[in-house]
Amino acid sequence: MPLTVWFWAAYLMSTDKRGISALLLQRQLGLRRYETAWMLLHKFRRAMVNLEREPLHGKVEVDETWIGGTQAGRAGKPCWSLSPSRNAAGEPDVREWL
């Protein structure tokens, strides 16, 4: 495999916020086999591990972070507060779910 493919794989892996999958890497690099892309990612990830690292402590700043998971609430529905707002007449403005 040409060295330029290794450099492109390293670039794509390090610039993606959420990490890159082997399938996406395979498509981006035009590789024929999924196993080749998986091997590239596996070798880079293994090389990036520092066994002597210490946990973060103190004040830690993080820029452009993506943390997975779903948002609370029902999908497609507005999330109304539990305390009703007041209309112009001072009466509770009761809103119902659609």
C-alpha positions as a Python dict, from the first residue, in 0.01 Angstrom:
ca = {
    (1, 'M'): (0, 0, 0),
    (2, 'P'): (144, 341, -94),
    (3, 'L'): (263, 572, 181),
    (4, 'T'): (26, 844, 59),
    (5, 'V'): (-270, 621, 152),
    (6, 'W'): (-134, 598, 508),
    (7, 'F'): (-101, 977, 526),
    (8, 'W'): (-454, 1029, 391),
    (9, 'A'): (-590, 779, 645),
    (10, 'A'): (-410, 961, 928),
    (11, 'Y'): (-544, 1295, 804),
    (12, 'L'): (-903, 1174, 771),
    (13, 'M'): (-893, 1002, 1109),
    (14, 'S'): (-752, 1304, 1292),
    (15, 'T'): (-977, 1569, 1136),
    (16, 'D'): (-1315, 1405, 1192),
    (17, 'K'): (-1481, 1528, 1514),
    (18, 'R'): (-1671, 1210, 1590),
    (19, 'G'): (-1416, 964, 1459),
    (20, 'I'): (-1427, 783, 1129),
    (21, 'S'): (-1555, 434, 1062),
    (22, 'A'): (-1363, 178, 863),
    (23, 'L'): (-1643, 171, 606),
    (24, 'L'): (-1624, 547, 551),
    (25, 'L'): (-1245, 532, 533),
    (26, 'Q'): (-1272, 255, 274),
    (27, 'R'): (-1501, 472, 61),
    (28, 'Q'): (-1294, 790, 105),
    (29, 'L'): (-966, 621, 8),
    (30, 'G'): (-1115, 401, -263),
    (31, 'L'): (-993, 81, -101),
    (32, 'R'): (-1126, -250, -233),
    (33, 'R'): (-1148, -431, 100),
    (34, 'Y'): (-1309, -328, 428),
    (35, 'E'): (-1044, -526, 618),
    (36, 'T'): (-769, -298, 482),
    (37, 'A'): (-944, 14, 610),
    (38, 'W'): (-1011, -154, 945),
    (39, 'M'): (-643, -253, 974),
    (40, 'L'): (-530, 105, 905),
    (41, 'L'): (-760, 247, 1172),
    (42, 'H'): (-666, -26, 1419),
    (43, 'K'): (-293, 40, 1378),
    (44, 'F'): (-334, 417, 1411),
    (45, 'R'): (-555, 385, 1720),
    (46, 'R'): (-315, 140, 1883),
    (47, 'A'): (-21, 373, 1811),
    (48, 'M'): (-204, 669, 1970),
    (49, 'V'): (-252, 501, 2309),
    (50, 'N'): (-25, 621, 2586),
    (51, 'L'): (-23, 363, 2865),
    (52, 'E'): (141, 605, 3109),
    (53, 'R'): (-122, 876, 3077),
    (54, 'E'): (-283, 1029, 3383),
    (55, 'P'): (-649, 1126, 3420),
    (56, 'L'): (-732, 1490, 3354),
    (57, 'H'): (-761, 1705, 3664),
    (58, 'G'): (-826, 2066, 3745),
    (59, 'K'): (-994, 2298, 3496),
    (60, 'V'): (-1013, 2138, 3150),
    (61, 'E'): (-1116, 2331, 2838),
    (62, 'V'): (-1250, 2146, 2536),
    (63, 'D'): (-1331, 2307, 2201),
    (64, 'E'): (-1559, 2168, 1931),
    (65, 'T'): (-1662, 1861, 2127),
    (66, 'W'): (-1925, 1615, 2017),
    (67, 'I'): (-2070, 1391, 2286),
    (68, 'G'): (-2300, 1117, 2163),
    (69, 'G'): (-2644, 1028, 2288),
    (70, 'T'): (-2998, 1139, 2233),
    (71, 'Q'): (-3158, 1455, 2359),
    (72, 'A'): (-3415, 1434, 2633),
    (73, 'G'): (-3779, 1472, 2538),
    (74, 'R'): (-4005, 1325, 2277),
    (75, 'A'): (-3887, 1341, 1918),
    (76, 'G'): (-4089, 1580, 1703),
    (77, 'K'): (-4284, 1725, 1995),
    (78, 'P'): (-4230, 2065, 2159),
    (79, 'C'): (-4103, 2050, 2513),
    (80, 'W'): (-4326, 2277, 2724),
    (81, 'S'): (-4226, 2380, 3073),
    (82, 'L'): (-4415, 2236, 3369),
    (83, 'S'): (-4524, 2579, 3494),
    (84, 'P'): (-4774, 2738, 3253),
    (85, 'S'): (-4703, 3085, 3120),
    (86, 'R'): (-4953, 3369, 3158),
    (87, 'N'): (-5144, 3534, 2873),
    (88, 'A'): (-5227, 3905, 2843),
    (89, 'A'): (-5526, 3865, 3080),
    (90, 'G'): (-5306, 3709, 3348),
    (91, 'E'): (-5464, 3365, 3314),
    (92, 'P'): (-5256, 3051, 3276),
    (93, 'D'): (-5183, 2978, 2910),
    (94, 'V'): (-5239, 2605, 2900),
    (95, 'R'): (-5070, 2431, 2607),
    (96, 'E'): (-5138, 2073, 2518),
    (97, 'W'): (-4931, 1821, 2334),
    (98, 'L'): (-5022, 1791, 1969),
}
